[in-house]
Amino acid sequence: MAFSTVSVMDIPFIKATSQEFLAQLQQDIDHQQNRFIVTANPEIVLYARDHPDYKKLILGADYITPDGIGIIKASQALKQPLPERVTGYDTMMALLDKANQQHLKVYLVGAKPEVMAKVVEKIQHNYPGIELSGYHDGYFKDDQAIVADIAAKQPQLVFAGLGYPKQEQWIQANLSKTKAIWMGVGGSFDVLSGLTKRAPKFWQDLHLEWFYRFLKEPTRFKRMLAIPKFMWLIRK
Ligand code: UDP
Protein backbone atom coordinates (compact mmCIF):
# COMPACT_ATOMS: atom_id res chain seq x y z
CA MET A 1 0.00 0.00 0.00
CA ALA A 2 1.21 3.45 -0.87
CA PHE A 3 0.46 5.11 2.47
CA SER A 4 1.43 4.53 6.05
CA THR A 5 -1.53 4.13 8.40
CA VAL A 6 -2.67 5.21 11.83
CA SER A 7 -4.85 2.77 13.75
CA VAL A 8 -7.87 4.09 15.59
CA MET A 9 -9.57 1.28 17.53
CA ASP A 10 -7.83 -1.27 15.31
CA ILE A 11 -8.92 0.34 12.05
CA PRO A 12 -5.91 1.46 9.96
CA PHE A 13 -6.55 4.87 8.40
CA ILE A 14 -4.36 6.10 5.58
CA LYS A 15 -2.11 8.97 6.52
CA ALA A 16 -2.70 11.18 3.52
CA THR A 17 -4.18 14.52 2.55
CA SER A 18 -7.09 14.50 0.12
CA GLN A 19 -4.72 15.71 -2.55
CA GLU A 20 -2.24 12.89 -1.96
CA PHE A 21 -5.06 10.36 -1.90
CA LEU A 22 -6.51 11.62 -5.17
CA ALA A 23 -3.07 11.48 -6.81
CA GLN A 24 -2.82 7.83 -5.76
CA LEU A 25 -6.29 7.09 -7.13
CA GLN A 26 -5.31 8.69 -10.42
CA GLN A 27 -2.38 6.27 -10.64
CA ASP A 28 -4.68 3.39 -9.78
CA ILE A 29 -7.04 4.43 -12.57
CA ASP A 30 -4.17 4.83 -15.03
CA HIS A 31 -2.90 1.35 -14.19
CA GLN A 32 -6.37 -0.22 -14.22
CA GLN A 33 -6.07 -1.37 -10.64
CA ASN A 34 -9.00 -2.79 -8.73
CA ARG A 35 -9.45 -0.76 -5.53
CA PHE A 36 -11.88 -0.85 -2.61
CA ILE A 37 -12.23 2.37 -0.60
CA VAL A 38 -13.95 2.57 2.77
CA THR A 39 -14.58 6.06 4.15
CA ALA A 40 -15.04 5.38 7.85
CA ASN A 41 -16.60 7.69 10.44
CA PRO A 42 -16.84 7.04 14.21
CA GLU A 43 -20.15 5.21 13.71
CA ILE A 44 -18.51 2.75 11.34
CA VAL A 45 -15.54 2.23 13.66
CA LEU A 46 -17.90 1.42 16.55
CA TYR A 47 -19.97 -0.83 14.35
CA ALA A 48 -16.83 -2.72 13.30
CA ARG A 49 -15.87 -3.09 16.95
CA ASP A 50 -19.16 -4.85 17.65
CA HIS A 51 -19.37 -6.83 14.39
CA PRO A 52 -16.27 -8.95 13.70
CA ASP A 53 -17.46 -9.99 10.21
CA TYR A 54 -17.84 -6.39 9.15
CA LYS A 55 -14.51 -5.51 10.71
CA LYS A 56 -12.80 -8.28 8.76
CA LEU A 57 -14.48 -7.09 5.60
CA ILE A 58 -13.32 -3.48 5.91
CA LEU A 59 -9.82 -4.56 6.90
CA GLY A 60 -9.72 -6.11 3.44
CA ALA A 61 -10.19 -2.69 1.79
CA ASP A 62 -7.28 -1.07 -0.03
CA TYR A 63 -7.79 2.32 1.57
CA ILE A 64 -9.68 3.33 4.71
CA THR A 65 -10.03 7.10 4.97
CA PRO A 66 -11.01 9.26 7.97
CA ASP A 67 -14.51 10.48 7.19
CA GLY A 68 -15.25 12.90 9.98
CA ILE A 69 -13.62 15.16 12.49
CA GLY A 70 -14.12 12.52 15.22
CA ILE A 71 -11.48 10.27 13.62
CA ILE A 72 -9.04 13.19 13.26
CA LYS A 73 -9.53 14.17 16.92
CA ALA A 74 -9.02 10.55 17.96
CA SER A 75 -5.76 10.33 15.99
CA GLN A 76 -4.57 13.52 17.72
CA ALA A 77 -5.51 12.14 21.14
CA LEU A 78 -3.48 9.03 20.26
CA LYS A 79 -0.53 11.31 19.37
CA GLN A 80 -0.45 10.09 15.78
CA PRO A 81 -2.31 12.89 14.04
CA LEU A 82 -3.89 12.25 10.66
CA PRO A 83 -3.56 15.30 8.37
CA GLU A 84 -7.21 15.92 7.49
CA ARG A 85 -10.62 14.49 6.78
CA VAL A 86 -10.97 12.58 3.53
CA THR A 87 -14.71 12.27 3.13
CA GLY A 88 -16.71 10.03 0.85
CA TYR A 89 -18.65 12.95 -0.55
CA ASP A 90 -15.60 15.10 -1.38
CA THR A 91 -13.73 12.13 -2.83
CA MET A 92 -16.70 11.19 -5.00
CA MET A 93 -17.01 14.78 -6.27
CA ALA A 94 -13.30 14.93 -7.09
CA LEU A 95 -13.48 11.59 -8.90
CA LEU A 96 -16.50 12.78 -10.88
CA ASP A 97 -14.41 15.78 -12.03
CA LYS A 98 -11.64 13.44 -13.13
CA ALA A 99 -14.17 11.21 -14.86
CA ASN A 100 -15.57 14.22 -16.68
CA GLN A 101 -12.15 15.34 -17.92
CA GLN A 102 -10.87 11.88 -18.76
CA HIS A 103 -14.11 10.41 -20.14
CA LEU A 104 -14.16 7.62 -17.59
CA LYS A 105 -16.90 5.03 -17.32
CA VAL A 106 -18.94 5.43 -14.15
CA TYR A 107 -21.57 3.21 -12.50
CA LEU A 108 -23.89 4.36 -9.70
CA VAL A 109 -25.87 2.19 -7.31
CA GLY A 110 -27.85 3.45 -4.34
CA ALA A 111 -30.40 5.85 -2.84
CA LYS A 112 -34.12 6.09 -3.50
CA PRO A 113 -35.33 5.92 -7.12
CA GLU A 114 -36.31 9.63 -7.22
CA VAL A 115 -32.92 10.58 -5.75
CA MET A 116 -31.02 8.49 -8.30
CA ALA A 117 -33.11 10.00 -11.12
CA LYS A 118 -32.02 13.51 -10.01
CA VAL A 119 -28.40 12.41 -9.67
CA VAL A 120 -28.41 11.04 -13.21
CA GLU A 121 -29.94 14.29 -14.50
CA LYS A 122 -27.24 16.32 -12.71
CA ILE A 123 -24.42 14.14 -13.99
CA GLN A 124 -25.64 14.25 -17.57
CA HIS A 125 -25.97 18.03 -17.33
CA ASN A 126 -22.89 19.00 -15.27
CA TYR A 127 -20.45 16.28 -16.35
CA PRO A 128 -20.98 15.78 -20.07
CA GLY A 129 -17.58 14.05 -20.36
CA ILE A 130 -18.59 11.18 -18.11
CA GLU A 131 -19.61 7.96 -19.76
CA LEU A 132 -22.41 6.85 -17.46
CA SER A 133 -22.28 3.07 -17.89
CA GLY A 134 -25.36 2.48 -15.80
CA TYR A 135 -27.16 3.21 -12.57
CA HIS A 136 -29.70 1.72 -10.21
CA ASP A 137 -31.45 2.83 -7.05
CA GLY A 138 -30.45 1.10 -3.83
CA TYR A 139 -33.72 -0.66 -3.06
CA PHE A 140 -33.33 -3.73 -5.26
CA LYS A 141 -34.42 -7.17 -4.05
CA ASP A 142 -32.09 -9.03 -6.31
CA ASP A 143 -28.91 -7.52 -7.72
CA GLN A 144 -28.17 -10.16 -10.37
CA ALA A 145 -29.13 -7.94 -13.30
CA ILE A 146 -27.16 -5.00 -11.90
CA VAL A 147 -24.06 -7.08 -11.34
CA ALA A 148 -24.32 -8.64 -14.80
CA ASP A 149 -24.62 -5.15 -16.27
CA ILE A 150 -21.49 -4.02 -14.40
CA ALA A 151 -19.59 -7.07 -15.64
CA ALA A 152 -20.69 -6.30 -19.20
CA LYS A 153 -19.95 -2.56 -19.15
CA GLN A 154 -16.65 -2.69 -17.21
CA PRO A 155 -16.93 0.73 -15.55
CA GLN A 156 -13.78 2.32 -14.07
CA LEU A 157 -15.52 3.93 -11.10
CA VAL A 158 -18.32 2.33 -9.09
CA PHE A 159 -20.05 4.33 -6.35
CA ALA A 160 -22.33 2.47 -3.95
CA GLY A 161 -24.60 4.62 -1.78
CA LEU A 162 -26.41 1.96 0.21
CA GLY A 163 -25.36 3.03 3.71
CA TYR A 164 -23.08 0.88 5.84
CA PRO A 165 -22.71 -2.05 6.31
CA LYS A 166 -24.67 -2.89 3.17
CA GLN A 167 -22.53 -0.91 0.73
CA GLU A 168 -19.26 -2.49 1.88
CA GLN A 169 -20.81 -5.97 1.83
CA TRP A 170 -22.13 -5.36 -1.65
CA ILE A 171 -18.82 -4.02 -2.93
CA GLN A 172 -16.85 -6.91 -1.50
CA ALA A 173 -19.24 -9.42 -3.08
CA ASN A 174 -18.87 -7.84 -6.53
CA LEU A 175 -15.35 -6.47 -6.56
CA SER A 176 -14.14 -9.07 -9.03
CA LYS A 177 -16.63 -8.04 -11.75
CA THR A 178 -14.69 -5.04 -13.08
CA LYS A 179 -11.32 -3.43 -12.44
CA ALA A 180 -12.45 -0.17 -10.91
CA ILE A 181 -12.27 2.19 -7.99
CA TRP A 182 -15.13 0.94 -5.79
CA MET A 183 -16.27 3.25 -3.04
CA GLY A 184 -19.12 3.25 -0.54
CA VAL A 185 -20.54 6.76 -0.43
CA GLY A 186 -23.32 6.55 2.21
CA GLY A 187 -25.84 9.32 1.76
CA SER A 188 -23.78 11.24 -0.82
CA PHE A 189 -26.30 10.72 -3.64
CA ASP A 190 -28.93 12.41 -1.49
CA VAL A 191 -26.66 15.46 -1.23
CA LEU A 192 -25.61 15.40 -4.90
CA SER A 193 -29.26 15.18 -5.96
CA GLY A 194 -29.93 18.47 -4.20
CA LEU A 195 -32.85 16.87 -2.37
CA THR A 196 -30.84 16.82 0.90
CA LYS A 197 -28.71 19.82 1.76
CA ARG A 198 -25.23 19.58 3.14
CA ALA A 199 -24.42 21.96 5.98
CA PRO A 200 -23.45 25.47 4.79
CA LYS A 201 -19.71 26.08 4.72
CA PHE A 202 -19.95 28.12 7.94
CA TRP A 203 -21.05 25.03 9.87
CA GLN A 204 -18.52 22.82 8.10
CA ASP A 205 -15.67 25.19 8.98
CA LEU A 206 -16.68 25.11 12.63
CA HIS A 207 -16.71 21.29 12.40
CA LEU A 208 -20.37 21.41 13.37
CA GLU A 209 -21.77 19.66 10.31
CA TRP A 210 -23.06 16.91 12.59
CA PHE A 211 -24.99 19.48 14.65
CA TYR A 212 -26.53 20.99 11.53
CA ARG A 213 -27.63 17.53 10.43
CA PHE A 214 -29.14 16.93 13.85
CA LEU A 215 -31.15 20.14 13.61
CA LYS A 216 -32.42 19.09 10.17
CA GLU A 217 -33.06 15.45 11.01
CA PRO A 218 -33.59 15.06 14.77
CA THR A 219 -34.48 11.39 14.23
CA ARG A 220 -30.78 10.79 13.63
CA PHE A 221 -30.11 11.64 17.27
CA LYS A 222 -29.57 8.05 18.37
CA ARG A 223 -27.07 7.50 15.57
CA MET A 224 -25.22 10.67 16.57
CA LEU A 225 -24.60 9.37 20.06
CA ALA A 226 -21.94 7.26 18.37
CA ILE A 227 -19.66 10.31 18.27
CA PRO A 228 -19.47 11.09 22.03
CA LYS A 229 -19.37 7.36 22.78
CA PHE A 230 -16.49 6.97 20.37
CA MET A 231 -14.55 9.90 21.87
CA TRP A 232 -15.10 8.55 25.35
CA LEU A 233 -13.73 5.15 24.36
CA ILE A 234 -10.69 6.75 22.74
CA ARG A 235 -9.91 8.81 25.85
CA LYS A 236 -10.19 5.67 27.93
N1 UDP B 1 -30.01 3.16 1.06
C1 UDP B 1 -30.17 2.34 -0.05
N2 UDP B 1 -30.64 1.08 0.12
C2 UDP B 1 -30.94 0.57 1.34
C3 UDP B 1 -30.75 1.41 2.48
C4 UDP B 1 -30.27 2.69 2.29
O1 UDP B 1 -29.90 2.75 -1.16
O2 UDP B 1 -31.35 -0.58 1.41
C5 UDP B 1 -29.51 4.51 0.86
C6 UDP B 1 -30.34 5.63 1.44
O3 UDP B 1 -31.39 5.97 0.53
C7 UDP B 1 -29.31 6.72 1.58
C8 UDP B 1 -28.03 5.94 1.91
O4 UDP B 1 -28.28 4.61 1.52
O5 UDP B 1 -29.13 7.37 0.35
C9 UDP B 1 -27.65 5.90 3.37
O6 UDP B 1 -27.69 7.12 3.88
P1 UDP B 1 -27.25 7.44 5.37
O7 UDP B 1 -27.33 8.90 5.51
O8 UDP B 1 -28.00 6.57 6.33
O9 UDP B 1 -25.76 6.91 5.33
P2 UDP B 1 -24.42 7.45 5.91
O10 UDP B 1 -23.99 8.53 4.96
O11 UDP B 1 -24.71 7.92 7.30
O12 UDP B 1 -23.61 6.20 5.84
GROMACS .gro file of C-alpha atoms and ligand atoms in nm:
model
  261
    1MET     CA    1   0.000   0.000   0.000
    2ALA     CA    2   0.121   0.345  -0.087
    3PHE     CA    3   0.046   0.511   0.247
    4SER     CA    4   0.143   0.453   0.605
    5THR     CA    5  -0.153   0.413   0.840
    6VAL     CA    6  -0.267   0.521   1.183
    7SER     CA    7  -0.485   0.277   1.375
    8VAL     CA    8  -0.787   0.409   1.559
    9MET     CA    9  -0.957   0.128   1.753
   10ASP     CA   10  -0.783  -0.127   1.531
   11ILE     CA   11  -0.892   0.034   1.205
   12PRO     CA   12  -0.591   0.146   0.996
   13PHE     CA   13  -0.655   0.487   0.840
   14ILE     CA   14  -0.436   0.610   0.558
   15LYS     CA   15  -0.211   0.897   0.652
   16ALA     CA   16  -0.270   1.118   0.352
   17THR     CA   17  -0.418   1.452   0.255
   18SER     CA   18  -0.709   1.450   0.012
   19GLN     CA   19  -0.472   1.571  -0.255
   20GLU     CA   20  -0.224   1.289  -0.196
   21PHE     CA   21  -0.506   1.036  -0.190
   22LEU     CA   22  -0.651   1.162  -0.517
   23ALA     CA   23  -0.307   1.148  -0.681
   24GLN     CA   24  -0.282   0.783  -0.576
   25LEU     CA   25  -0.629   0.709  -0.713
   26GLN     CA   26  -0.531   0.869  -1.042
   27GLN     CA   27  -0.238   0.627  -1.064
   28ASP     CA   28  -0.468   0.339  -0.978
   29ILE     CA   29  -0.704   0.443  -1.257
   30ASP     CA   30  -0.417   0.483  -1.503
   31HIS     CA   31  -0.290   0.135  -1.419
   32GLN     CA   32  -0.637  -0.022  -1.422
   33GLN     CA   33  -0.607  -0.137  -1.064
   34ASN     CA   34  -0.900  -0.279  -0.873
   35ARG     CA   35  -0.945  -0.076  -0.553
   36PHE     CA   36  -1.188  -0.085  -0.261
   37ILE     CA   37  -1.223   0.237  -0.060
   38VAL     CA   38  -1.395   0.257   0.277
   39THR     CA   39  -1.458   0.606   0.415
   40ALA     CA   40  -1.504   0.538   0.785
   41ASN     CA   41  -1.660   0.769   1.044
   42PRO     CA   42  -1.684   0.704   1.421
   43GLU     CA   43  -2.015   0.521   1.371
   44ILE     CA   44  -1.851   0.275   1.134
   45VAL     CA   45  -1.554   0.223   1.366
   46LEU     CA   46  -1.790   0.142   1.655
   47TYR     CA   47  -1.997  -0.083   1.435
   48ALA     CA   48  -1.683  -0.272   1.330
   49ARG     CA   49  -1.587  -0.309   1.695
   50ASP     CA   50  -1.916  -0.485   1.765
   51HIS     CA   51  -1.937  -0.683   1.439
   52PRO     CA   52  -1.627  -0.895   1.370
   53ASP     CA   53  -1.746  -0.999   1.021
   54TYR     CA   54  -1.784  -0.639   0.915
   55LYS     CA   55  -1.451  -0.551   1.071
   56LYS     CA   56  -1.280  -0.828   0.876
   57LEU     CA   57  -1.448  -0.709   0.560
   58ILE     CA   58  -1.332  -0.348   0.591
   59LEU     CA   59  -0.982  -0.456   0.690
   60GLY     CA   60  -0.972  -0.611   0.344
   61ALA     CA   61  -1.019  -0.269   0.179
   62ASP     CA   62  -0.728  -0.107  -0.003
   63TYR     CA   63  -0.779   0.232   0.157
   64ILE     CA   64  -0.968   0.333   0.471
   65THR     CA   65  -1.003   0.710   0.497
   66PRO     CA   66  -1.101   0.926   0.797
   67ASP     CA   67  -1.451   1.048   0.719
   68GLY     CA   68  -1.525   1.290   0.998
   69ILE     CA   69  -1.362   1.516   1.249
   70GLY     CA   70  -1.412   1.252   1.522
   71ILE     CA   71  -1.148   1.027   1.362
   72ILE     CA   72  -0.904   1.319   1.326
   73LYS     CA   73  -0.953   1.417   1.692
   74ALA     CA   74  -0.902   1.055   1.796
   75SER     CA   75  -0.576   1.033   1.599
   76GLN     CA   76  -0.457   1.352   1.772
   77ALA     CA   77  -0.551   1.214   2.114
   78LEU     CA   78  -0.348   0.903   2.026
   79LYS     CA   79  -0.053   1.131   1.937
   80GLN     CA   80  -0.045   1.009   1.578
   81PRO     CA   81  -0.231   1.289   1.404
   82LEU     CA   82  -0.389   1.225   1.066
   83PRO     CA   83  -0.356   1.530   0.837
   84GLU     CA   84  -0.721   1.592   0.749
   85ARG     CA   85  -1.062   1.449   0.678
   86VAL     CA   86  -1.097   1.258   0.353
   87THR     CA   87  -1.471   1.227   0.313
   88GLY     CA   88  -1.671   1.003   0.085
   89TYR     CA   89  -1.865   1.295  -0.055
   90ASP     CA   90  -1.560   1.510  -0.138
   91THR     CA   91  -1.373   1.213  -0.283
   92MET     CA   92  -1.670   1.119  -0.500
   93MET     CA   93  -1.701   1.478  -0.627
   94ALA     CA   94  -1.330   1.493  -0.709
   95LEU     CA   95  -1.348   1.159  -0.890
   96LEU     CA   96  -1.650   1.278  -1.088
   97ASP     CA   97  -1.441   1.578  -1.203
   98LYS     CA   98  -1.164   1.344  -1.313
   99ALA     CA   99  -1.417   1.121  -1.486
  100ASN     CA  100  -1.557   1.422  -1.668
  101GLN     CA  101  -1.215   1.534  -1.792
  102GLN     CA  102  -1.087   1.188  -1.876
  103HIS     CA  103  -1.411   1.041  -2.014
  104LEU     CA  104  -1.416   0.762  -1.759
  105LYS     CA  105  -1.690   0.503  -1.732
  106VAL     CA  106  -1.894   0.543  -1.415
  107TYR     CA  107  -2.157   0.321  -1.250
  108LEU     CA  108  -2.389   0.436  -0.970
  109VAL     CA  109  -2.587   0.219  -0.731
  110GLY     CA  110  -2.785   0.345  -0.434
  111ALA     CA  111  -3.040   0.585  -0.284
  112LYS     CA  112  -3.412   0.609  -0.350
  113PRO     CA  113  -3.533   0.592  -0.712
  114GLU     CA  114  -3.631   0.963  -0.722
  115VAL     CA  115  -3.292   1.058  -0.575
  116MET     CA  116  -3.102   0.849  -0.830
  117ALA     CA  117  -3.311   1.000  -1.112
  118LYS     CA  118  -3.202   1.351  -1.001
  119VAL     CA  119  -2.840   1.241  -0.967
  120VAL     CA  120  -2.841   1.104  -1.321
  121GLU     CA  121  -2.994   1.429  -1.450
  122LYS     CA  122  -2.724   1.632  -1.271
  123ILE     CA  123  -2.442   1.414  -1.399
  124GLN     CA  124  -2.564   1.425  -1.757
  125HIS     CA  125  -2.597   1.803  -1.733
  126ASN     CA  126  -2.289   1.900  -1.527
  127TYR     CA  127  -2.045   1.628  -1.635
  128PRO     CA  128  -2.098   1.578  -2.007
  129GLY     CA  129  -1.758   1.405  -2.036
  130ILE     CA  130  -1.859   1.118  -1.811
  131GLU     CA  131  -1.961   0.796  -1.976
  132LEU     CA  132  -2.241   0.685  -1.746
  133SER     CA  133  -2.228   0.307  -1.789
  134GLY     CA  134  -2.536   0.248  -1.580
  135TYR     CA  135  -2.716   0.321  -1.257
  136HIS     CA  136  -2.970   0.172  -1.021
  137ASP     CA  137  -3.145   0.283  -0.705
  138GLY     CA  138  -3.045   0.110  -0.383
  139TYR     CA  139  -3.372  -0.066  -0.306
  140PHE     CA  140  -3.333  -0.373  -0.526
  141LYS     CA  141  -3.442  -0.717  -0.405
  142ASP     CA  142  -3.209  -0.903  -0.631
  143ASP     CA  143  -2.891  -0.752  -0.772
  144GLN     CA  144  -2.817  -1.016  -1.037
  145ALA     CA  145  -2.913  -0.794  -1.330
  146ILE     CA  146  -2.716  -0.500  -1.190
  147VAL     CA  147  -2.406  -0.708  -1.134
  148ALA     CA  148  -2.432  -0.864  -1.480
  149ASP     CA  149  -2.462  -0.515  -1.627
  150ILE     CA  150  -2.149  -0.402  -1.440
  151ALA     CA  151  -1.959  -0.707  -1.564
  152ALA     CA  152  -2.069  -0.630  -1.920
  153LYS     CA  153  -1.995  -0.256  -1.915
  154GLN     CA  154  -1.665  -0.269  -1.721
  155PRO     CA  155  -1.693   0.073  -1.555
  156GLN     CA  156  -1.378   0.232  -1.407
  157LEU     CA  157  -1.552   0.393  -1.110
  158VAL     CA  158  -1.832   0.233  -0.909
  159PHE     CA  159  -2.005   0.433  -0.635
  160ALA     CA  160  -2.233   0.247  -0.395
  161GLY     CA  161  -2.460   0.462  -0.178
  162LEU     CA  162  -2.641   0.196   0.021
  163GLY     CA  163  -2.536   0.303   0.371
  164TYR     CA  164  -2.308   0.088   0.584
  165PRO     CA  165  -2.271  -0.205   0.631
  166LYS     CA  166  -2.467  -0.289   0.317
  167GLN     CA  167  -2.253  -0.091   0.073
  168GLU     CA  168  -1.926  -0.249   0.188
  169GLN     CA  169  -2.081  -0.597   0.183
  170TRP     CA  170  -2.213  -0.536  -0.165
  171ILE     CA  171  -1.882  -0.402  -0.293
  172GLN     CA  172  -1.685  -0.691  -0.150
  173ALA     CA  173  -1.924  -0.942  -0.308
  174ASN     CA  174  -1.887  -0.784  -0.653
  175LEU     CA  175  -1.535  -0.647  -0.656
  176SER     CA  176  -1.414  -0.907  -0.903
  177LYS     CA  177  -1.663  -0.804  -1.175
  178THR     CA  178  -1.469  -0.504  -1.308
  179LYS     CA  179  -1.132  -0.343  -1.244
  180ALA     CA  180  -1.245  -0.017  -1.091
  181ILE     CA  181  -1.227   0.219  -0.799
  182TRP     CA  182  -1.513   0.094  -0.579
  183MET     CA  183  -1.627   0.325  -0.304
  184GLY     CA  184  -1.912   0.325  -0.054
  185VAL     CA  185  -2.054   0.676  -0.043
  186GLY     CA  186  -2.332   0.655   0.221
  187GLY     CA  187  -2.584   0.932   0.176
  188SER     CA  188  -2.378   1.124  -0.082
  189PHE     CA  189  -2.630   1.072  -0.364
  190ASP     CA  190  -2.893   1.241  -0.149
  191VAL     CA  191  -2.666   1.546  -0.123
  192LEU     CA  192  -2.561   1.540  -0.490
  193SER     CA  193  -2.926   1.518  -0.596
  194GLY     CA  194  -2.993   1.847  -0.420
  195LEU     CA  195  -3.285   1.687  -0.237
  196THR     CA  196  -3.084   1.682   0.090
  197LYS     CA  197  -2.871   1.982   0.176
  198ARG     CA  198  -2.523   1.958   0.314
  199ALA     CA  199  -2.442   2.196   0.598
  200PRO     CA  200  -2.345   2.547   0.479
  201LYS     CA  201  -1.971   2.608   0.472
  202PHE     CA  202  -1.995   2.812   0.794
  203TRP     CA  203  -2.105   2.503   0.987
  204GLN     CA  204  -1.852   2.282   0.810
  205ASP     CA  205  -1.567   2.519   0.898
  206LEU     CA  206  -1.668   2.511   1.263
  207HIS     CA  207  -1.671   2.129   1.240
  208LEU     CA  208  -2.037   2.141   1.337
  209GLU     CA  209  -2.177   1.966   1.031
  210TRP     CA  210  -2.306   1.691   1.259
  211PHE     CA  211  -2.499   1.948   1.465
  212TYR     CA  212  -2.653   2.099   1.153
  213ARG     CA  213  -2.763   1.753   1.043
  214PHE     CA  214  -2.914   1.693   1.385
  215LEU     CA  215  -3.115   2.014   1.361
  216LYS     CA  216  -3.242   1.909   1.017
  217GLU     CA  217  -3.306   1.545   1.101
  218PRO     CA  218  -3.359   1.506   1.477
  219THR     CA  219  -3.448   1.139   1.423
  220ARG     CA  220  -3.078   1.079   1.363
  221PHE     CA  221  -3.011   1.164   1.727
  222LYS     CA  222  -2.957   0.805   1.837
  223ARG     CA  223  -2.707   0.750   1.557
  224MET     CA  224  -2.522   1.067   1.657
  225LEU     CA  225  -2.460   0.937   2.006
  226ALA     CA  226  -2.194   0.726   1.837
  227ILE     CA  227  -1.966   1.031   1.827
  228PRO     CA  228  -1.947   1.109   2.203
  229LYS     CA  229  -1.937   0.736   2.278
  230PHE     CA  230  -1.649   0.697   2.037
  231MET     CA  231  -1.455   0.990   2.187
  232TRP     CA  232  -1.510   0.855   2.535
  233LEU     CA  233  -1.373   0.515   2.436
  234ILE     CA  234  -1.069   0.675   2.274
  235ARG     CA  235  -0.991   0.881   2.585
  236LYS     CA  236  -1.019   0.567   2.793
  237UDP     N1  237  -3.001   0.316   0.106
  237UDP     C1  238  -3.017   0.234  -0.005
  237UDP     N2  239  -3.064   0.108   0.012
  237UDP     C2  240  -3.094   0.057   0.134
  237UDP     C3  241  -3.075   0.141   0.248
  237UDP     C4  242  -3.027   0.269   0.229
  237UDP     O1  243  -2.990   0.275  -0.116
  237UDP     O2  244  -3.135  -0.058   0.141
  237UDP     C5  245  -2.951   0.451   0.086
  237UDP     C6  246  -3.034   0.563   0.144
  237UDP     O3  247  -3.139   0.597   0.053
  237UDP     C7  248  -2.931   0.672   0.158
  237UDP     C8  249  -2.803   0.594   0.191
  237UDP     O4  250  -2.828   0.461   0.152
  237UDP     O5  251  -2.913   0.737   0.035
  237UDP     C9  252  -2.765   0.590   0.337
  237UDP     O6  253  -2.769   0.712   0.388
  237UDP     P1  254  -2.725   0.744   0.537
  237UDP     O7  255  -2.733   0.890   0.551
  237UDP     O8  256  -2.800   0.657   0.633
  237UDP     O9  257  -2.576   0.691   0.533
  237UDP     P2  258  -2.442   0.745   0.591
  237UDP    O10  259  -2.399   0.853   0.496
  237UDP    O11  260  -2.471   0.792   0.730
  237UDP    O12  261  -2.361   0.620   0.584
   0.00000   0.00000   0.00000
